[in-house]
mmCIF file of C-alpha atoms in Angstrom:
data_model
loop_
_atom_site.group_PDB
_atom_site.id
_atom_site.type_symbol
_atom_site.label_atom_id
_atom_site.label_comp_id
_atom_site.label_asym_id
_atom_site.label_seq_id
_atom_site.Cartn_x
_atom_site.Cartn_y
_atom_site.Cartn_z
ATOM 1 C CA UNK A 1 47.679 -79.955 61.444
ATOM 2 C CA UNK A 2 49.054 -83.077 63.146
ATOM 3 C CA UNK A 3 47.475 -86.398 62.288
ATOM 4 C CA UNK A 4 48.560 -90.028 62.180
ATOM 5 C CA UNK A 5 48.494 -92.862 59.707
ATOM 6 C CA UNK A 6 47.996 -96.403 60.932
ATOM 7 C CA UNK A 7 47.320 -99.894 59.719
ATOM 8 C CA UNK A 8 46.111 -102.973 61.564
ATOM 9 C CA UNK A 9 47.021 -106.640 61.038
ATOM 10 C CA UNK A 10 44.391 -109.085 62.300
ATOM 11 C CA UNK A 11 45.385 -112.739 62.743
ATOM 12 C CA UNK A 12 42.467 -115.037 63.435
ATOM 13 C CA UNK A 13 41.094 -118.527 62.916
ATOM 14 C CA UNK A 14 37.499 -118.498 61.740
ATOM 15 C CA UNK A 15 34.836 -121.069 60.957
ATOM 16 C CA UNK A 16 32.955 -120.895 57.624
ATOM 17 C CA UNK A 17 29.183 -120.781 57.783
ATOM 18 C CA UNK A 18 29.092 -123.701 55.355
ATOM 19 C CA UNK A 19 30.682 -126.465 57.423
ATOM 20 C CA UNK A 20 30.004 -129.041 54.723
ATOM 21 C CA UNK A 21 33.230 -127.879 53.091
ATOM 22 C CA UNK A 22 35.910 -128.500 55.731
ATOM 23 C CA UNK A 23 39.296 -126.972 55.060
ATOM 24 C CA UNK A 24 42.299 -129.350 55.037
ATOM 25 C CA UNK A 25 45.641 -128.377 56.517
ATOM 26 C CA UNK A 26 46.588 -124.674 56.153
ATOM 27 C CA UNK A 27 49.025 -125.377 53.308
ATOM 28 C CA UNK A 28 46.133 -126.568 51.137
ATOM 29 C CA UNK A 29 45.041 -124.678 48.048
ATOM 30 C CA UNK A 30 41.525 -124.738 49.496
ATOM 31 C CA UNK A 31 42.436 -121.556 51.335
ATOM 32 C CA UNK A 32 42.240 -119.708 48.017
ATOM 33 C CA UNK A 33 38.492 -120.300 47.964
ATOM 34 C CA UNK A 34 37.899 -118.759 51.382
ATOM 35 C CA UNK A 35 40.350 -115.889 50.937
ATOM 36 C CA UNK A 36 38.747 -114.984 47.617
ATOM 37 C CA UNK A 37 35.340 -115.152 49.289
ATOM 38 C CA UNK A 38 36.232 -112.668 52.028
ATOM 39 C CA UNK A 39 37.976 -110.387 49.505
ATOM 40 C CA UNK A 40 34.809 -110.360 47.401
ATOM 41 C CA UNK A 41 32.722 -109.554 50.491
ATOM 42 C CA UNK A 42 35.026 -106.612 51.207
ATOM 43 C CA UNK A 43 34.762 -105.315 47.649
ATOM 44 C CA UNK A 44 30.958 -105.386 48.003
ATOM 45 C CA UNK A 45 31.161 -102.893 50.880
ATOM 46 C CA UNK A 46 31.951 -99.193 51.027
ATOM 47 C CA UNK A 47 34.359 -97.209 53.157
ATOM 48 C CA UNK A 48 34.049 -93.687 54.558
ATOM 49 C CA UNK A 49 34.444 -92.175 51.067
ATOM 50 C CA UNK A 50 31.449 -94.237 49.862
ATOM 51 C CA UNK A 51 33.738 -96.023 47.400
ATOM 52 C CA UNK A 52 33.952 -99.819 47.220
ATOM 53 C CA UNK A 53 36.684 -101.245 49.434
ATOM 54 C CA UNK A 54 39.743 -102.602 47.676
ATOM 55 C CA UNK A 55 40.886 -106.101 48.625
ATOM 56 C CA UNK A 56 43.423 -108.658 47.407
ATOM 57 C CA UNK A 57 43.464 -112.352 48.379
ATOM 58 C CA UNK A 58 46.690 -114.332 48.385
ATOM 59 C CA UNK A 59 47.159 -117.653 50.155
ATOM 60 C CA UNK A 60 50.874 -117.912 49.353
ATOM 61 C CA UNK A 61 53.086 -115.216 50.804
ATOM 62 C CA UNK A 62 56.062 -115.786 48.491
ATOM 63 C CA UNK A 63 57.082 -112.143 48.587
ATOM 64 C CA UNK A 64 55.750 -109.262 50.629
ATOM 65 C CA UNK A 65 53.622 -106.639 48.937
ATOM 66 C CA UNK A 66 55.414 -103.669 47.451
ATOM 67 C CA UNK A 67 55.524 -100.489 49.515
ATOM 68 C CA UNK A 68 52.903 -98.866 47.268
ATOM 69 C CA UNK A 69 50.462 -101.779 47.236
ATOM 70 C CA UNK A 70 50.508 -102.373 50.969
ATOM 71 C CA UNK A 71 49.014 -98.942 51.649
ATOM 72 C CA UNK A 72 46.068 -99.158 49.245
ATOM 73 C CA UNK A 73 44.079 -102.336 49.853
ATOM 74 C CA UNK A 74 42.913 -104.868 52.369
ATOM 75 C CA UNK A 75 45.166 -107.880 51.981
ATOM 76 C CA UNK A 76 43.909 -111.339 52.930
ATOM 77 C CA UNK A 77 46.668 -113.912 53.379
ATOM 78 C CA UNK A 78 48.005 -116.484 55.849
ATOM 79 C CA UNK A 79 50.606 -116.197 58.560
ATOM 80 C CA UNK A 80 52.925 -118.913 59.827
ATOM 81 C CA UNK A 81 52.259 -118.024 63.464
ATOM 82 C CA UNK A 82 48.725 -119.433 63.074
ATOM 83 C CA UNK A 83 49.934 -122.898 62.137
ATOM 84 C CA UNK A 84 50.388 -125.492 64.869
ATOM 85 C CA UNK A 85 52.222 -128.832 64.475
ATOM 86 C CA UNK A 86 49.154 -130.689 65.714
ATOM 87 C CA UNK A 87 46.797 -128.914 63.284
ATOM 88 C CA UNK A 88 43.854 -131.245 62.513
ATOM 89 C CA UNK A 89 41.578 -131.222 59.505
ATOM 90 C CA UNK A 90 38.639 -129.111 60.588
ATOM 91 C CA UNK A 91 36.461 -126.250 59.311
ATOM 92 C CA UNK A 92 38.810 -123.610 60.735
ATOM 93 C CA UNK A 93 40.320 -121.106 58.283
ATOM 94 C CA UNK A 94 43.520 -119.374 59.458
ATOM 95 C CA UNK A 95 43.933 -115.940 57.927
ATOM 96 C CA UNK A 96 45.705 -112.646 58.342
ATOM 97 C CA UNK A 97 43.891 -109.499 57.231
ATOM 98 C CA UNK A 98 46.087 -106.438 56.699
ATOM 99 C CA UNK A 99 44.298 -103.114 56.389
ATOM 100 C CA UNK A 100 45.212 -100.325 54.004
ATOM 101 C CA UNK A 101 46.790 -97.218 55.489
ATOM 102 C CA UNK A 102 44.095 -95.338 57.409
ATOM 103 C CA UNK A 103 44.115 -91.777 58.753
ATOM 104 C CA UNK A 104 43.025 -90.429 62.130
ATOM 105 C CA UNK A 105 41.639 -87.261 60.499
ATOM 106 C CA UNK A 106 39.173 -89.282 58.387
ATOM 107 C CA UNK A 107 36.286 -91.600 59.301
ATOM 108 C CA UNK A 108 38.516 -94.635 59.597
ATOM 109 C CA UNK A 109 35.944 -96.333 61.810
ATOM 110 C CA UNK A 110 33.705 -96.907 58.769
ATOM 111 C CA UNK A 111 36.451 -98.999 57.170
ATOM 112 C CA UNK A 112 36.778 -101.153 60.302
ATOM 113 C CA UNK A 113 33.004 -101.617 60.523
ATOM 114 C CA UNK A 114 32.851 -102.620 56.841
ATOM 115 C CA UNK A 115 35.631 -105.180 57.335
ATOM 116 C CA UNK A 116 33.850 -106.897 60.218
ATOM 117 C CA UNK A 117 30.545 -106.797 58.346
ATOM 118 C CA UNK A 118 32.239 -108.717 55.533
ATOM 119 C CA UNK A 119 33.827 -111.169 57.973
ATOM 120 C CA UNK A 120 30.495 -111.931 59.634
ATOM 121 C CA UNK A 121 28.913 -112.501 56.235
ATOM 122 C CA UNK A 122 31.364 -115.296 55.444
ATOM 123 C CA UNK A 123 32.498 -116.703 58.774
ATOM 124 C CA UNK A 124 31.370 -117.746 62.220
ATOM 125 C CA UNK A 125 33.655 -116.190 64.822
ATOM 126 C CA UNK A 126 35.028 -118.930 67.122
ATOM 127 C CA UNK A 127 34.768 -119.056 70.910
ATOM 128 C CA UNK A 128 38.358 -120.209 71.250
ATOM 129 C CA UNK A 129 41.290 -119.211 69.125
ATOM 130 C CA UNK A 130 44.788 -120.594 68.611
ATOM 131 C CA UNK A 131 47.935 -118.436 68.403
ATOM 132 C CA UNK A 132 46.069 -115.315 67.300
ATOM 133 C CA UNK A 133 46.745 -111.651 67.872
ATOM 134 C CA UNK A 134 46.770 -108.214 66.311
ATOM 135 C CA UNK A 135 49.413 -105.695 65.311
ATOM 136 C CA UNK A 136 48.970 -101.942 64.843
ATOM 137 C CA UNK A 137 51.473 -99.897 62.797
ATOM 138 C CA UNK A 138 51.566 -96.130 63.422
ATOM 139 C CA UNK A 139 53.342 -93.249 61.680
ATOM 140 C CA UNK A 140 52.833 -89.473 61.645
ATOM 141 C CA UNK A 141 50.984 -87.821 58.771
ATOM 142 C CA UNK A 142 54.223 -86.530 57.291
ATOM 143 C CA UNK A 143 55.262 -90.158 56.700
ATOM 144 C CA UNK A 144 57.934 -90.964 59.280
ATOM 145 C CA UNK A 145 58.876 -90.057 62.838
ATOM 146 C CA UNK A 146 61.725 -87.666 63.553
ATOM 147 C CA UNK A 147 64.558 -89.151 65.597
ATOM 148 C CA UNK A 148 63.601 -87.132 68.700
ATOM 149 C CA UNK A 149 60.055 -88.475 68.496
ATOM 150 C CA UNK A 150 61.346 -92.029 68.246
ATOM 151 C CA UNK A 151 63.606 -91.427 71.239
ATOM 152 C CA UNK A 152 60.579 -90.252 73.237
ATOM 153 C CA UNK A 153 58.538 -93.303 72.198
ATOM 154 C CA UNK A 154 61.426 -95.660 73.008
ATOM 155 C CA UNK A 155 61.821 -94.158 76.470
ATOM 156 C CA UNK A 156 58.063 -94.400 77.086
ATOM 157 C CA UNK A 157 58.190 -98.083 76.091
ATOM 158 C CA UNK A 158 60.606 -98.670 78.976
ATOM 159 C CA UNK A 159 59.219 -96.175 81.487
ATOM 160 C CA UNK A 160 55.583 -97.271 81.090
ATOM 161 C CA UNK A 161 56.215 -100.993 80.579
ATOM 162 C CA UNK A 162 54.582 -102.065 83.860
ATOM 163 C CA UNK A 163 51.504 -99.922 83.188
ATOM 164 C CA UNK A 164 51.148 -101.262 79.644
ATOM 165 C CA UNK A 165 51.387 -104.821 80.960
ATOM 166 C CA UNK A 166 48.398 -104.052 83.190
ATOM 167 C CA UNK A 167 46.418 -102.931 80.121
ATOM 168 C CA UNK A 168 47.104 -106.149 78.200
ATOM 169 C CA UNK A 169 44.913 -109.237 78.590
ATOM 170 C CA UNK A 170 46.656 -111.921 80.637
ATOM 171 C CA UNK A 171 47.284 -114.086 77.573
ATOM 172 C CA UNK A 172 49.332 -111.350 75.862
ATOM 173 C CA UNK A 173 51.633 -110.597 78.802
ATOM 174 C CA UNK A 174 55.115 -111.959 78.125
ATOM 175 C CA UNK A 175 53.763 -113.926 75.160
ATOM 176 C CA UNK A 176 56.675 -115.042 72.996
ATOM 177 C CA UNK A 177 55.517 -113.016 69.970
ATOM 178 C CA UNK A 178 55.401 -109.766 71.987
ATOM 179 C CA UNK A 179 58.091 -109.869 74.676
ATOM 180 C CA UNK A 180 58.511 -106.586 76.610
ATOM 181 C CA UNK A 181 61.367 -104.619 75.043
ATOM 182 C CA UNK A 182 63.193 -104.000 78.297
ATOM 183 C CA UNK A 183 63.290 -107.757 78.956
ATOM 184 C CA UNK A 184 64.449 -108.635 75.452
ATOM 185 C CA UNK A 185 67.031 -105.964 74.681
ATOM 186 C CA UNK A 186 70.613 -106.773 75.635
ATOM 187 C CA UNK A 187 71.260 -103.037 75.918
ATOM 188 C CA UNK A 188 68.440 -102.440 78.419
ATOM 189 C CA UNK A 189 68.547 -105.458 80.720
ATOM 190 C CA UNK A 190 69.409 -104.459 84.272
ATOM 191 C CA UNK A 191 69.541 -100.746 83.463
ATOM 192 C CA UNK A 192 67.946 -98.125 85.723
ATOM 193 C CA UNK A 193 65.599 -95.517 84.256
ATOM 194 C CA UNK A 194 68.343 -92.891 84.544
ATOM 195 C CA UNK A 195 70.746 -95.169 82.650
ATOM 196 C CA UNK A 196 68.121 -95.805 79.955
ATOM 197 C CA UNK A 197 67.551 -92.046 79.617
ATOM 198 C CA UNK A 198 71.302 -91.480 79.220
ATOM 199 C CA UNK A 199 71.547 -94.215 76.548
ATOM 200 C CA UNK A 200 68.666 -92.769 74.550
ATOM 201 C CA UNK A 201 69.874 -89.171 74.923
ATOM 202 C CA UNK A 202 73.202 -90.182 73.358
ATOM 203 C CA UNK A 203 71.611 -91.727 70.256
ATOM 204 C CA UNK A 204 72.592 -90.078 66.975
ATOM 205 C CA UNK A 205 70.760 -92.280 64.453
ATOM 206 C CA UNK A 206 67.603 -94.338 64.072
ATOM 207 C CA UNK A 207 69.697 -97.476 63.582
ATOM 208 C CA UNK A 208 71.395 -96.992 66.947
ATOM 209 C CA UNK A 209 68.050 -96.392 68.630
ATOM 210 C CA UNK A 210 66.630 -99.623 67.186
ATOM 211 C CA UNK A 211 69.714 -101.492 68.388
ATOM 212 C CA UNK A 212 69.128 -100.205 71.926
ATOM 213 C CA UNK A 213 65.375 -100.698 72.160
ATOM 214 C CA UNK A 214 65.294 -104.218 70.686
ATOM 215 C CA UNK A 215 68.248 -105.249 68.489
ATOM 216 C CA UNK A 216 68.980 -105.328 64.762
ATOM 217 C CA UNK A 217 68.543 -108.997 63.836
ATOM 218 C CA UNK A 218 65.431 -110.725 62.526
ATOM 219 C CA UNK A 219 65.076 -112.680 65.775
ATOM 220 C CA UNK A 220 64.709 -109.336 67.581
ATOM 221 C CA UNK A 221 61.495 -108.507 65.724
ATOM 222 C CA UNK A 222 58.816 -110.135 67.956
ATOM 223 C CA UNK A 223 58.887 -107.605 70.804
ATOM 224 C CA UNK A 224 55.964 -105.663 72.225
ATOM 225 C CA UNK A 225 56.938 -102.421 70.459
ATOM 226 C CA UNK A 226 58.707 -103.159 67.179
ATOM 227 C CA UNK A 227 60.870 -100.325 65.753
ATOM 228 C CA UNK A 228 62.328 -102.325 62.848
ATOM 229 C CA UNK A 229 60.242 -100.477 60.258
ATOM 230 C CA UNK A 230 61.612 -97.010 61.059
ATOM 231 C CA UNK A 231 64.829 -97.715 59.160
ATOM 232 C CA UNK A 232 66.145 -100.292 56.695
ATOM 233 C CA UNK A 233 67.158 -103.459 58.500
ATOM 234 C CA UNK A 234 70.331 -105.393 57.563
ATOM 235 C CA UNK A 235 68.422 -108.696 57.226
ATOM 236 C CA UNK A 236 65.980 -107.548 54.519
ATOM 237 C CA UNK A 237 65.865 -105.806 51.154
ATOM 238 C CA UNK A 238 62.573 -104.135 52.047
ATOM 239 C CA UNK A 239 62.731 -100.339 52.403
ATOM 240 C CA UNK A 240 61.733 -98.689 55.669
ATOM 241 C CA UNK A 241 58.034 -97.840 55.871
ATOM 242 C CA UNK A 242 58.451 -95.488 58.842
ATOM 243 C CA UNK A 243 56.087 -97.103 61.337
ATOM 244 C CA UNK A 244 56.355 -98.212 64.953
ATOM 245 C CA UNK A 245 54.422 -101.456 65.479
ATOM 246 C CA UNK A 246 52.462 -102.402 68.603
ATOM 247 C CA UNK A 247 52.230 -106.205 68.761
ATOM 248 C CA UNK A 248 50.439 -106.753 72.069
ATOM 249 C CA UNK A 249 46.785 -106.474 71.113
ATOM 250 C CA UNK A 250 44.484 -109.392 71.852
ATOM 251 C CA UNK A 251 42.864 -111.470 69.139
ATOM 252 C CA UNK A 252 40.293 -109.301 67.372
ATOM 253 C CA UNK A 253 36.922 -110.761 66.475
ATOM 254 C CA UNK A 254 34.751 -107.651 66.129
ATOM 255 C CA UNK A 255 34.778 -103.873 65.527
ATOM 256 C CA UNK A 256 34.651 -102.627 69.132
ATOM 257 C CA UNK A 257 37.913 -104.160 70.311
ATOM 258 C CA UNK A 258 39.583 -103.448 66.971
ATOM 259 C CA UNK A 259 38.920 -99.730 67.452
ATOM 260 C CA UNK A 260 40.095 -99.965 71.071
ATOM 261 C CA UNK A 261 43.496 -101.427 70.305
ATOM 262 C CA UNK A 262 44.082 -99.127 67.343
ATOM 263 C CA UNK A 263 43.231 -96.129 69.531
ATOM 264 C CA UNK A 264 45.477 -97.350 72.336
ATOM 265 C CA UNK A 265 48.501 -97.784 70.060
ATOM 266 C CA UNK A 266 48.099 -94.348 68.490
ATOM 267 C CA UNK A 267 47.444 -92.686 71.867
ATOM 268 C CA UNK A 268 50.522 -94.263 73.455
ATOM 269 C CA UNK A 269 52.796 -92.719 70.833
ATOM 270 C CA UNK A 270 51.071 -89.336 71.134
ATOM 271 C CA UNK A 271 51.487 -89.464 74.929
ATOM 272 C CA UNK A 272 55.173 -90.378 74.622
ATOM 273 C CA UNK A 273 55.916 -87.474 72.271
ATOM 274 C CA UNK A 274 53.935 -85.038 74.456
ATOM 275 C CA UNK A 275 55.462 -86.102 77.765
ATOM 276 C CA UNK A 276 59.104 -86.947 77.106
ATOM 277 C CA UNK A 277 60.998 -84.046 75.575
ATOM 278 C CA UNK A 278 64.683 -84.344 74.699
ATOM 279 C CA UNK A 279 67.013 -84.335 76.510
ATOM 280 C CA UNK A 280 65.353 -86.879 78.777
ATOM 281 C CA UNK A 281 65.636 -86.312 82.522
ATOM 282 C CA UNK A 282 67.228 -88.832 84.857
ATOM 283 C CA UNK A 283 63.976 -89.353 86.790
ATOM 284 C CA UNK A 284 60.237 -88.886 86.384
ATOM 285 C CA UNK A 285 57.326 -89.208 88.846
ATOM 286 C CA UNK A 286 55.864 -92.695 89.184
ATOM 287 C CA UNK A 287 52.456 -93.353 87.681
ATOM 288 C CA UNK A 288 49.673 -95.728 88.730
ATOM 289 C CA UNK A 289 47.878 -97.813 86.078
ATOM 290 C CA UNK A 290 44.742 -95.686 86.559
ATOM 291 C CA UNK A 291 46.622 -92.415 86.084
ATOM 292 C CA UNK A 292 48.434 -93.854 83.077
ATOM 293 C CA UNK A 293 45.109 -94.855 81.553
ATOM 294 C CA UNK A 294 43.740 -91.340 82.047
ATOM 295 C CA UNK A 295 46.803 -89.970 80.257
ATOM 296 C CA UNK A 296 46.174 -92.409 77.394
ATOM 297 C CA UNK A 297 42.552 -91.283 77.105
ATOM 298 C CA UNK A 298 43.611 -87.629 77.106
ATOM 299 C CA UNK A 299 46.176 -88.291 74.376
ATOM 300 C CA UNK A 300 43.576 -90.177 72.327
ATOM 301 C CA UNK A 301 41.233 -87.197 72.591
ATOM 302 C CA UNK A 302 43.680 -85.073 70.592
ATOM 303 C CA UNK A 303 42.923 -87.292 67.569
ATOM 304 C CA UNK A 304 39.230 -87.752 68.382
ATOM 305 C CA UNK A 305 39.822 -91.386 69.377
ATOM 306 C CA UNK A 306 39.002 -91.288 73.100
ATOM 307 C CA UNK A 307 35.422 -92.436 72.497
ATOM 308 C CA UNK A 308 36.789 -95.830 71.477
ATOM 309 C CA UNK A 309 38.627 -96.348 74.775
ATOM 310 C CA UNK A 310 36.745 -97.600 77.882
ATOM 311 C CA UNK A 311 36.846 -95.583 81.084
ATOM 312 C CA UNK A 312 38.842 -98.248 82.914
ATOM 313 C CA UNK A 313 41.978 -100.103 81.828
ATOM 314 C CA UNK A 314 40.389 -103.178 83.446
ATOM 315 C CA UNK A 315 37.970 -103.305 80.531
ATOM 316 C CA UNK A 316 40.940 -103.475 78.161
ATOM 317 C CA UNK A 317 42.593 -106.330 80.070
ATOM 318 C CA UNK A 318 39.190 -108.025 80.491
ATOM 319 C CA UNK A 319 39.477 -108.486 84.228
ATOM 320 C CA UNK A 320 36.161 -106.613 84.380
ATOM 321 C CA UNK A 321 34.037 -109.552 83.269
ATOM 322 C CA UNK A 322 30.860 -107.489 82.891
ATOM 323 C CA UNK A 323 32.366 -105.967 79.718
ATOM 324 C CA UNK A 324 33.344 -109.116 77.854
ATOM 325 C CA UNK A 325 30.308 -109.284 75.552
ATOM 326 C CA UNK A 326 30.365 -105.707 74.253
ATOM 327 C CA UNK A 327 31.730 -106.644 70.827
ATOM 328 C CA UNK A 328 29.467 -108.310 68.231
ATOM 329 C CA UNK A 329 30.737 -111.803 67.465
ATOM 330 C CA UNK A 330 33.156 -111.806 70.403
ATOM 331 C CA UNK A 331 31.624 -113.788 73.236
ATOM 332 C CA UNK A 332 34.681 -115.348 74.879
ATOM 333 C CA UNK A 333 36.735 -113.285 77.336
ATOM 334 C CA UNK A 334 40.291 -114.464 76.848
ATOM 335 C CA UNK A 335 42.678 -115.546 74.127
ATOM 336 C CA UNK A 336 44.051 -118.987 74.893
ATOM 337 C CA UNK A 337 47.423 -119.283 73.115
ATOM 338 C CA UNK A 338 47.878 -122.956 74.014
ATOM 339 C CA UNK A 339 44.291 -124.113 73.509
ATOM 340 C CA UNK A 340 43.125 -126.383 70.728
ATOM 341 C CA UNK A 341 40.655 -124.884 68.285
ATOM 342 C CA UNK A 342 37.058 -125.897 69.007
ATOM 343 C CA UNK A 343 34.604 -125.170 66.147
ATOM 344 C CA UNK A 344 31.248 -123.654 67.019
ATOM 345 C CA UNK A 345 27.888 -124.685 65.750
ATOM 346 C CA UNK A 346 25.850 -122.136 63.835
ATOM 347 C CA UNK A 347 23.516 -121.446 60.967
ATOM 348 C CA UNK A 348 24.215 -120.156 57.494
ATOM 349 C CA UNK A 349 24.317 -116.364 57.308
ATOM 350 C CA UNK A 350 21.633 -114.547 55.373
ATOM 351 C CA UNK A 351 23.876 -111.509 54.844
ATOM 352 C CA UNK A 352 24.835 -110.761 51.244
ATOM 353 C CA UNK A 353 28.474 -111.585 50.540
#
């Protein structure tokens, strides 16, 4: 039976309920207090197996977690992309939450709901956010993609780039942490679809595919679809974890949109593998954003994830303003990458932490 593993990284700036304890600059040791607090709140909640969630808090990312550890627990830490030069002293807490490895064949939604329940117990979710986003890592249940599957996904990244851009909120389009692959890659710039198909058909290794779709240096990592984890990169000692990473999701501040962007990332890779068989053809029929979205929903249905995707892609990109308040704790329609953080007012939560 086919199924998929995935993990989600959530980068957000949040405001503690207790605003009498403002947090100094992000490099301060005061972050330990808040990271430990959210980790404790997670451990007080249960996942789909009715076991207490596992969580680790670490405010200093001196070394990345080992391959084994990163799959087993929620990890609460900080990320440099959340830190701005003009950062003031305010109640905002910048954090990155990395999920354990979840499975499409299990009730992964319970784990997401439990995470956001813990977050709401400790923090106020802000109206405006600064340099925030989300990443979703996906791999097949057997652990890693075959080369032919990766070739299909890479081709879909190029072929469906315009349609994917229509799905993204405006703030995530061409954002410098998730540049479209076909605009970043030196191998793809100016190439026709037939030329891209020929390049990918000729690939004999995962390393060569990664070189084509984005490049092999560390500076090539922040693209919309990151393939660097499918093989060992020359700039790191970390082993390959076998995932393809989608970096274009909007800032997540509640369970509804978290499930949406997870489901989209998984469905895109399923669609790519279903639709683009090797050898790739030199041309394929064009596809409107609406038809593309229907294909995504159909692909999601194969893993029982379609219920998390709205009927229209305009709900995903938030141009349909009637849908912007459908996520608890998320009452502002757009991410504003260049905006200054503005704390909200609010009362102390009565939810047990």
